[in-house]
Short mmCIF file of N, CA and C in Angstrom, two decimals:
data_model
loop_
_atom_site.label_atom_id
_atom_site.label_comp_id
_atom_site.label_asym_id
_atom_site.label_seq_id
_atom_site.Cartn_x
_atom_site.Cartn_y
_atom_site.Cartn_z
N UNK A 82 5.62 27.40 3.49
CA UNK A 82 5.81 26.14 2.80
C UNK A 82 7.14 26.18 2.06
N UNK A 83 7.92 25.15 2.25
CA UNK A 83 9.23 25.05 1.60
C UNK A 83 9.06 24.69 0.12
N UNK A 84 10.08 25.01 -0.66
CA UNK A 84 10.02 24.67 -2.08
C UNK A 84 10.10 23.16 -2.29
N UNK A 85 10.60 22.44 -1.30
CA UNK A 85 10.74 21.00 -1.43
C UNK A 85 9.57 20.23 -0.84
N UNK A 86 8.59 20.91 -0.26
CA UNK A 86 7.46 20.20 0.36
C UNK A 86 6.70 19.34 -0.63
N UNK A 87 6.46 19.86 -1.82
CA UNK A 87 5.70 19.06 -2.80
C UNK A 87 6.48 17.81 -3.18
N UNK A 88 7.82 17.92 -3.24
CA UNK A 88 8.62 16.74 -3.55
C UNK A 88 8.55 15.71 -2.42
N UNK A 89 8.59 16.20 -1.18
CA UNK A 89 8.50 15.29 -0.03
C UNK A 89 7.12 14.62 0.05
N UNK A 90 6.07 15.36 -0.26
CA UNK A 90 4.72 14.79 -0.23
C UNK A 90 4.59 13.71 -1.30
N UNK A 91 5.09 13.99 -2.50
CA UNK A 91 5.05 12.98 -3.57
C UNK A 91 5.90 11.77 -3.19
N UNK A 92 7.03 11.99 -2.55
CA UNK A 92 7.89 10.88 -2.13
C UNK A 92 7.18 10.00 -1.09
N UNK A 93 6.41 10.62 -0.19
CA UNK A 93 5.67 9.80 0.79
C UNK A 93 4.62 8.95 0.09
N UNK A 94 3.99 9.51 -0.94
CA UNK A 94 3.02 8.73 -1.71
C UNK A 94 3.68 7.58 -2.46
N UNK A 95 4.85 7.84 -3.03
CA UNK A 95 5.58 6.78 -3.72
C UNK A 95 5.97 5.67 -2.76
N UNK A 96 6.42 6.05 -1.58
CA UNK A 96 6.81 5.06 -0.58
C UNK A 96 5.63 4.20 -0.15
N UNK A 97 4.48 4.82 0.06
CA UNK A 97 3.28 4.07 0.44
C UNK A 97 2.85 3.13 -0.67
N UNK A 98 2.85 3.61 -1.91
CA UNK A 98 2.42 2.76 -3.02
C UNK A 98 3.38 1.58 -3.22
N UNK A 99 4.67 1.79 -2.99
CA UNK A 99 5.63 0.69 -3.07
C UNK A 99 5.33 -0.35 -2.00
N UNK A 100 5.03 0.11 -0.78
CA UNK A 100 4.69 -0.82 0.30
C UNK A 100 3.41 -1.60 -0.03
N UNK A 101 2.42 -0.90 -0.60
CA UNK A 101 1.19 -1.58 -0.99
C UNK A 101 1.45 -2.62 -2.08
N UNK A 102 2.30 -2.28 -3.05
CA UNK A 102 2.62 -3.23 -4.11
C UNK A 102 3.39 -4.43 -3.57
N UNK A 103 4.29 -4.19 -2.61
CA UNK A 103 5.00 -5.31 -1.96
C UNK A 103 4.01 -6.23 -1.26
N UNK A 104 3.03 -5.67 -0.60
CA UNK A 104 2.03 -6.47 0.12
C UNK A 104 1.17 -7.25 -0.87
N UNK A 105 0.77 -6.62 -1.96
CA UNK A 105 -0.01 -7.32 -2.98
C UNK A 105 0.80 -8.47 -3.58
N UNK A 106 2.09 -8.22 -3.83
CA UNK A 106 2.95 -9.27 -4.38
C UNK A 106 3.05 -10.45 -3.41
N UNK A 107 3.14 -10.16 -2.12
CA UNK A 107 3.18 -11.22 -1.12
C UNK A 107 1.87 -12.00 -1.12
N UNK A 108 0.75 -11.29 -1.24
CA UNK A 108 -0.55 -11.97 -1.29
C UNK A 108 -0.65 -12.89 -2.51
N UNK A 109 -0.22 -12.40 -3.66
CA UNK A 109 -0.29 -13.20 -4.89
C UNK A 109 0.64 -14.42 -4.77
N UNK A 110 1.83 -14.21 -4.24
CA UNK A 110 2.79 -15.32 -4.11
C UNK A 110 2.27 -16.41 -3.18
N UNK A 111 1.49 -16.01 -2.18
CA UNK A 111 1.00 -16.98 -1.20
C UNK A 111 -0.46 -17.36 -1.39
N UNK A 112 -1.01 -17.09 -2.56
CA UNK A 112 -2.43 -17.37 -2.80
C UNK A 112 -2.78 -18.84 -2.63
N UNK A 113 -1.82 -19.71 -2.88
CA UNK A 113 -2.09 -21.15 -2.76
C UNK A 113 -1.42 -21.79 -1.55
N UNK A 114 -0.93 -20.97 -0.63
CA UNK A 114 -0.28 -21.49 0.57
C UNK A 114 -1.34 -21.95 1.56
N UNK A 115 -1.35 -23.24 1.83
CA UNK A 115 -2.37 -23.80 2.74
C UNK A 115 -1.82 -24.05 4.13
N UNK A 116 -0.49 -23.98 4.26
CA UNK A 116 0.11 -24.22 5.58
C UNK A 116 1.28 -23.25 5.76
N UNK A 117 1.18 -22.37 6.74
CA UNK A 117 2.26 -21.42 7.03
C UNK A 117 3.03 -21.87 8.27
N UNK A 118 4.12 -21.19 8.55
CA UNK A 118 4.91 -21.53 9.74
C UNK A 118 4.11 -21.30 11.02
N UNK A 119 3.21 -20.33 10.99
CA UNK A 119 2.37 -20.04 12.16
C UNK A 119 1.22 -21.03 12.29
N UNK A 120 1.03 -21.85 11.26
CA UNK A 120 -0.09 -22.79 11.26
C UNK A 120 -1.28 -22.21 10.52
N UNK A 121 -1.99 -23.04 9.80
CA UNK A 121 -3.15 -22.58 9.05
C UNK A 121 -2.76 -21.98 7.71
N UNK A 122 -3.75 -21.63 6.92
CA UNK A 122 -3.46 -21.07 5.60
C UNK A 122 -2.99 -19.63 5.68
N UNK A 123 -2.39 -19.16 4.58
CA UNK A 123 -1.95 -17.77 4.49
C UNK A 123 -3.18 -16.87 4.52
N UNK A 124 -3.06 -15.76 5.27
CA UNK A 124 -4.17 -14.80 5.35
C UNK A 124 -3.78 -13.52 4.60
N UNK A 125 -4.72 -13.03 3.80
CA UNK A 125 -4.50 -11.84 3.00
C UNK A 125 -4.11 -10.67 3.90
N UNK A 126 -3.16 -9.86 3.43
CA UNK A 126 -2.70 -8.70 4.18
C UNK A 126 -3.05 -7.42 3.40
N UNK A 127 -3.42 -6.38 4.13
CA UNK A 127 -3.68 -5.07 3.54
C UNK A 127 -2.96 -4.00 4.37
N UNK A 128 -2.79 -2.84 3.77
CA UNK A 128 -2.09 -1.73 4.42
C UNK A 128 -3.12 -0.69 4.86
N UNK A 129 -3.02 -0.28 6.11
CA UNK A 129 -3.81 0.85 6.59
C UNK A 129 -2.91 2.07 6.58
N UNK A 130 -3.44 3.20 6.15
CA UNK A 130 -2.62 4.41 6.09
C UNK A 130 -3.48 5.61 6.44
N UNK A 131 -2.82 6.72 6.70
CA UNK A 131 -3.52 7.95 7.06
C UNK A 131 -2.73 9.15 6.55
N UNK A 132 -3.39 10.29 6.55
CA UNK A 132 -2.73 11.52 6.15
C UNK A 132 -1.72 11.90 7.22
N UNK A 133 -0.52 12.28 6.78
CA UNK A 133 0.51 12.69 7.73
C UNK A 133 0.46 14.21 7.87
N UNK A 134 0.62 14.66 9.09
CA UNK A 134 0.61 16.10 9.35
C UNK A 134 1.97 16.52 9.89
N UNK A 135 2.30 17.76 9.63
CA UNK A 135 3.54 18.32 10.13
C UNK A 135 3.20 19.63 10.83
N UNK A 136 3.88 19.86 11.92
CA UNK A 136 3.65 21.11 12.63
C UNK A 136 4.41 22.22 11.93
N UNK A 137 3.75 23.29 11.69
CA UNK A 137 4.36 24.45 11.06
C UNK A 137 4.18 25.64 12.00
N UNK A 138 5.25 26.36 12.24
CA UNK A 138 5.16 27.49 13.16
C UNK A 138 4.14 28.51 12.70
N UNK A 139 4.08 28.73 11.39
CA UNK A 139 3.11 29.71 10.87
C UNK A 139 1.68 29.23 11.09
N UNK A 140 1.43 27.93 10.81
CA UNK A 140 0.08 27.41 10.95
C UNK A 140 -0.28 27.19 12.41
N UNK A 141 0.71 26.83 13.26
CA UNK A 141 0.42 26.64 14.67
C UNK A 141 -0.05 27.94 15.31
N UNK A 142 0.51 29.04 14.85
CA UNK A 142 0.07 30.34 15.38
C UNK A 142 -1.40 30.57 15.04
N UNK A 143 -1.84 29.99 13.93
CA UNK A 143 -3.24 30.12 13.52
C UNK A 143 -4.09 28.95 14.02
N UNK A 144 -3.46 27.96 14.67
CA UNK A 144 -4.19 26.82 15.22
C UNK A 144 -4.41 25.69 14.25
N UNK A 145 -3.69 25.64 13.15
CA UNK A 145 -3.90 24.58 12.16
C UNK A 145 -2.72 23.66 12.00
N UNK A 146 -2.93 22.58 11.24
CA UNK A 146 -1.86 21.64 10.93
C UNK A 146 -1.66 21.65 9.42
N UNK A 147 -0.47 21.24 9.01
CA UNK A 147 -0.14 21.22 7.59
C UNK A 147 -0.04 19.77 7.13
N UNK A 148 -0.75 19.44 6.07
CA UNK A 148 -0.69 18.10 5.51
C UNK A 148 0.69 17.87 4.91
N UNK A 149 1.21 16.69 5.14
CA UNK A 149 2.56 16.40 4.64
C UNK A 149 2.59 15.01 4.03
N UNK A 150 1.60 14.67 3.22
CA UNK A 150 1.60 13.39 2.53
C UNK A 150 0.84 12.33 3.27
N UNK A 151 1.30 11.09 3.14
CA UNK A 151 0.65 9.95 3.77
C UNK A 151 1.68 9.12 4.52
N UNK A 152 1.19 8.30 5.44
CA UNK A 152 2.08 7.36 6.11
C UNK A 152 1.31 6.09 6.42
N UNK A 153 2.00 4.96 6.32
CA UNK A 153 1.39 3.67 6.64
C UNK A 153 1.31 3.54 8.15
N UNK A 154 0.18 3.04 8.64
CA UNK A 154 0.01 2.91 10.08
C UNK A 154 0.02 1.46 10.54
N UNK A 155 -0.40 0.53 9.64
CA UNK A 155 -0.53 -0.85 10.10
C UNK A 155 -0.66 -1.80 8.91
N UNK A 156 -0.17 -3.02 9.09
CA UNK A 156 -0.42 -4.09 8.14
C UNK A 156 -1.46 -5.00 8.78
N UNK A 157 -2.60 -5.14 8.12
CA UNK A 157 -3.74 -5.85 8.70
C UNK A 157 -3.91 -7.20 8.01
N UNK A 158 -4.09 -8.26 8.80
CA UNK A 158 -4.38 -9.59 8.25
C UNK A 158 -5.89 -9.80 8.22
N UNK A 159 -6.39 -10.25 7.08
CA UNK A 159 -7.80 -10.59 6.94
C UNK A 159 -7.97 -12.02 7.45
N UNK A 160 -8.73 -12.19 8.51
CA UNK A 160 -8.83 -13.50 9.15
C UNK A 160 -10.03 -14.32 8.69
N UNK A 161 -10.62 -13.95 7.57
CA UNK A 161 -11.74 -14.72 7.03
C UNK A 161 -11.25 -16.11 6.60
N UNK A 162 -12.08 -17.11 6.84
CA UNK A 162 -11.71 -18.48 6.48
C UNK A 162 -12.37 -18.89 5.17
N UNK A 163 -11.62 -19.62 4.37
CA UNK A 163 -12.14 -20.20 3.14
C UNK A 163 -11.97 -21.70 3.26
N UNK A 164 -13.08 -22.43 3.19
CA UNK A 164 -13.05 -23.90 3.29
C UNK A 164 -13.43 -24.50 1.95
N UNK A 165 -12.69 -25.52 1.57
CA UNK A 165 -12.98 -26.24 0.32
C UNK A 165 -13.09 -27.71 0.63
N UNK A 166 -14.02 -28.37 -0.05
CA UNK A 166 -14.21 -29.81 0.18
C UNK A 166 -13.25 -30.58 -0.69
N UNK A 167 -12.33 -31.30 -0.09
CA UNK A 167 -11.36 -32.12 -0.80
C UNK A 167 -10.90 -33.22 0.16
N UNK A 168 -11.66 -34.31 0.25
CA UNK A 168 -11.33 -35.35 1.22
C UNK A 168 -10.01 -36.06 0.93
N UNK A 169 -9.47 -35.92 -0.30
CA UNK A 169 -8.19 -36.58 -0.62
C UNK A 169 -6.98 -35.74 -0.22
N UNK A 170 -7.20 -34.49 0.16
CA UNK A 170 -6.08 -33.60 0.52
C UNK A 170 -5.47 -34.04 1.85
N UNK A 171 -4.12 -34.01 1.97
CA UNK A 171 -3.48 -34.45 3.23
C UNK A 171 -3.83 -33.57 4.44
N UNK A 172 -4.24 -32.31 4.21
CA UNK A 172 -4.60 -31.43 5.33
C UNK A 172 -6.10 -31.41 5.61
N UNK A 173 -6.86 -32.27 4.96
CA UNK A 173 -8.31 -32.29 5.15
C UNK A 173 -8.66 -32.74 6.56
N UNK A 174 -9.74 -32.12 7.10
CA UNK A 174 -10.18 -32.54 8.43
C UNK A 174 -11.04 -33.81 8.30
N UNK A 175 -11.64 -34.23 9.40
CA UNK A 175 -12.40 -35.49 9.39
C UNK A 175 -13.63 -35.42 8.48
N UNK A 176 -14.14 -34.21 8.23
CA UNK A 176 -15.28 -34.06 7.33
C UNK A 176 -14.87 -33.89 5.87
N UNK A 177 -13.56 -33.80 5.60
CA UNK A 177 -13.07 -33.67 4.24
C UNK A 177 -12.84 -32.24 3.78
N UNK A 178 -12.91 -31.28 4.68
CA UNK A 178 -12.71 -29.87 4.30
C UNK A 178 -11.27 -29.43 4.58
N UNK A 179 -10.76 -28.57 3.71
CA UNK A 179 -9.40 -28.02 3.83
C UNK A 179 -9.52 -26.50 3.95
N UNK A 180 -8.81 -25.92 4.91
CA UNK A 180 -8.75 -24.46 5.00
C UNK A 180 -7.77 -23.96 3.95
N UNK A 181 -8.21 -22.96 3.16
CA UNK A 181 -7.36 -22.42 2.11
C UNK A 181 -7.12 -20.94 2.33
N UNK A 182 -6.16 -20.40 1.61
CA UNK A 182 -5.86 -18.97 1.69
C UNK A 182 -7.08 -18.15 1.24
N UNK A 183 -7.29 -17.00 1.87
CA UNK A 183 -8.43 -16.16 1.51
C UNK A 183 -8.06 -15.09 0.48
N UNK A 184 -6.95 -15.29 -0.23
CA UNK A 184 -6.53 -14.35 -1.27
C UNK A 184 -7.35 -14.59 -2.52
N UNK A 185 -8.02 -13.54 -3.01
CA UNK A 185 -8.78 -13.60 -4.25
C UNK A 185 -7.94 -12.94 -5.34
N UNK A 186 -7.52 -13.71 -6.32
CA UNK A 186 -6.61 -13.19 -7.35
C UNK A 186 -7.21 -12.03 -8.13
N UNK A 187 -8.51 -12.05 -8.40
CA UNK A 187 -9.13 -10.95 -9.14
C UNK A 187 -9.05 -9.65 -8.32
N UNK A 188 -9.34 -9.74 -7.03
CA UNK A 188 -9.22 -8.56 -6.17
C UNK A 188 -7.78 -8.05 -6.12
N UNK A 189 -6.83 -8.98 -6.06
CA UNK A 189 -5.41 -8.57 -6.01
C UNK A 189 -5.01 -7.87 -7.31
N UNK A 190 -5.50 -8.33 -8.44
CA UNK A 190 -5.16 -7.70 -9.72
C UNK A 190 -5.74 -6.28 -9.79
N UNK A 191 -6.97 -6.11 -9.30
CA UNK A 191 -7.58 -4.77 -9.28
C UNK A 191 -6.79 -3.86 -8.34
N UNK A 192 -6.44 -4.37 -7.16
CA UNK A 192 -5.64 -3.58 -6.22
C UNK A 192 -4.28 -3.22 -6.81
N UNK A 193 -3.68 -4.16 -7.54
CA UNK A 193 -2.38 -3.91 -8.14
C UNK A 193 -2.48 -2.82 -9.21
N UNK A 194 -3.50 -2.86 -10.05
CA UNK A 194 -3.66 -1.83 -11.08
C UNK A 194 -3.91 -0.46 -10.45
N UNK A 195 -4.72 -0.43 -9.40
CA UNK A 195 -4.99 0.84 -8.70
C UNK A 195 -3.71 1.40 -8.08
N UNK A 196 -2.92 0.51 -7.49
CA UNK A 196 -1.67 0.93 -6.87
C UNK A 196 -0.69 1.46 -7.92
N UNK A 197 -0.61 0.78 -9.05
CA UNK A 197 0.29 1.23 -10.12
C UNK A 197 -0.15 2.59 -10.65
N UNK A 198 -1.45 2.79 -10.81
CA UNK A 198 -1.95 4.10 -11.27
C UNK A 198 -1.63 5.19 -10.26
N UNK A 199 -1.80 4.91 -8.99
CA UNK A 199 -1.48 5.91 -7.96
C UNK A 199 0.02 6.19 -7.94
N UNK A 200 0.83 5.16 -8.15
CA UNK A 200 2.29 5.35 -8.21
C UNK A 200 2.63 6.26 -9.39
N UNK A 201 2.03 6.00 -10.56
CA UNK A 201 2.26 6.84 -11.74
C UNK A 201 1.84 8.28 -11.48
N UNK A 202 0.71 8.48 -10.80
CA UNK A 202 0.24 9.83 -10.51
C UNK A 202 1.22 10.56 -9.60
N UNK A 203 1.79 9.84 -8.63
CA UNK A 203 2.78 10.46 -7.75
C UNK A 203 4.05 10.83 -8.52
N UNK A 204 4.45 10.00 -9.46
CA UNK A 204 5.62 10.32 -10.29
C UNK A 204 5.35 11.55 -11.14
N UNK A 205 4.15 11.65 -11.69
CA UNK A 205 3.79 12.81 -12.48
C UNK A 205 3.83 14.08 -11.64
N UNK A 206 3.29 14.00 -10.42
CA UNK A 206 3.32 15.17 -9.53
C UNK A 206 4.75 15.52 -9.15
N UNK A 207 5.58 14.51 -8.92
CA UNK A 207 6.99 14.74 -8.59
C UNK A 207 7.71 15.42 -9.74
N UNK A 208 7.48 14.94 -10.97
CA UNK A 208 8.10 15.55 -12.15
C UNK A 208 7.64 16.98 -12.34
N UNK A 209 6.36 17.25 -12.10
CA UNK A 209 5.85 18.62 -12.24
C UNK A 209 6.52 19.55 -11.23
N UNK A 210 6.65 19.09 -10.00
CA UNK A 210 7.33 19.90 -8.99
C UNK A 210 8.79 20.14 -9.33
N UNK A 211 9.45 19.09 -9.84
CA UNK A 211 10.85 19.22 -10.23
C UNK A 211 11.01 20.20 -11.38
N UNK A 212 10.11 20.13 -12.37
CA UNK A 212 10.17 21.05 -13.50
C UNK A 212 9.90 22.50 -13.07
N UNK A 213 9.00 22.66 -12.10
CA UNK A 213 8.75 24.03 -11.60
C UNK A 213 10.00 24.58 -10.92
N UNK A 214 10.70 23.76 -10.16
CA UNK A 214 11.93 24.22 -9.51
C UNK A 214 13.00 24.55 -10.55
N UNK A 215 13.11 23.73 -11.61
CA UNK A 215 14.08 24.01 -12.67
C UNK A 215 13.76 25.34 -13.35
N UNK A 216 12.48 25.57 -13.64
CA UNK A 216 12.08 26.82 -14.27
C UNK A 216 12.38 28.00 -13.37
N UNK A 217 12.15 27.84 -12.07
CA UNK A 217 12.44 28.94 -11.13
C UNK A 217 13.94 29.24 -11.12
N UNK A 218 14.77 28.20 -11.17
CA UNK A 218 16.22 28.43 -11.21
C UNK A 218 16.63 29.10 -12.52
N UNK A 219 15.99 28.71 -13.62
CA UNK A 219 16.29 29.33 -14.91
C UNK A 219 15.92 30.81 -14.90
N UNK A 220 14.77 31.11 -14.36
CA UNK A 220 14.33 32.52 -14.29
C UNK A 220 15.26 33.32 -13.40
N UNK A 221 15.66 32.74 -12.27
CA UNK A 221 16.51 33.49 -11.34
C UNK A 221 17.94 33.66 -11.84
N UNK A 222 18.37 32.82 -12.79
CA UNK A 222 19.74 32.94 -13.30
C UNK A 222 19.86 34.03 -14.37
N UNK A 223 18.75 34.54 -14.85
CA UNK A 223 18.80 35.57 -15.91
C UNK A 223 19.07 36.93 -15.35
#
């Protein structure tokens, strides 16, 4: 394991959390969008991610893989429909229902707080790794 592996793993976590926060921000911004360029209301987006592995010569000899942080695999659209009765709305159908965005602001706020906490945890781990490297350099310079 390299001395910089912990920094790279924390950086992958920071990158993923930033992408998740960007997606949440897009969801919040479009919570009231009833008509998109593709047609229909805005659909909530979420990020799918998985553990990233790296091949290591030492571990490959033993038949194992080495975890190397996380990576985003896909942006998923939630295709659930939300209908509201509003016969005066210009986009209402013949029965008076309007398709609305399926973004729930309370869920987005919870997701945003969770993402911010995970981002903070990654920064803390990054700082700890950086401080360990500084201490190692200080010890080796004596």
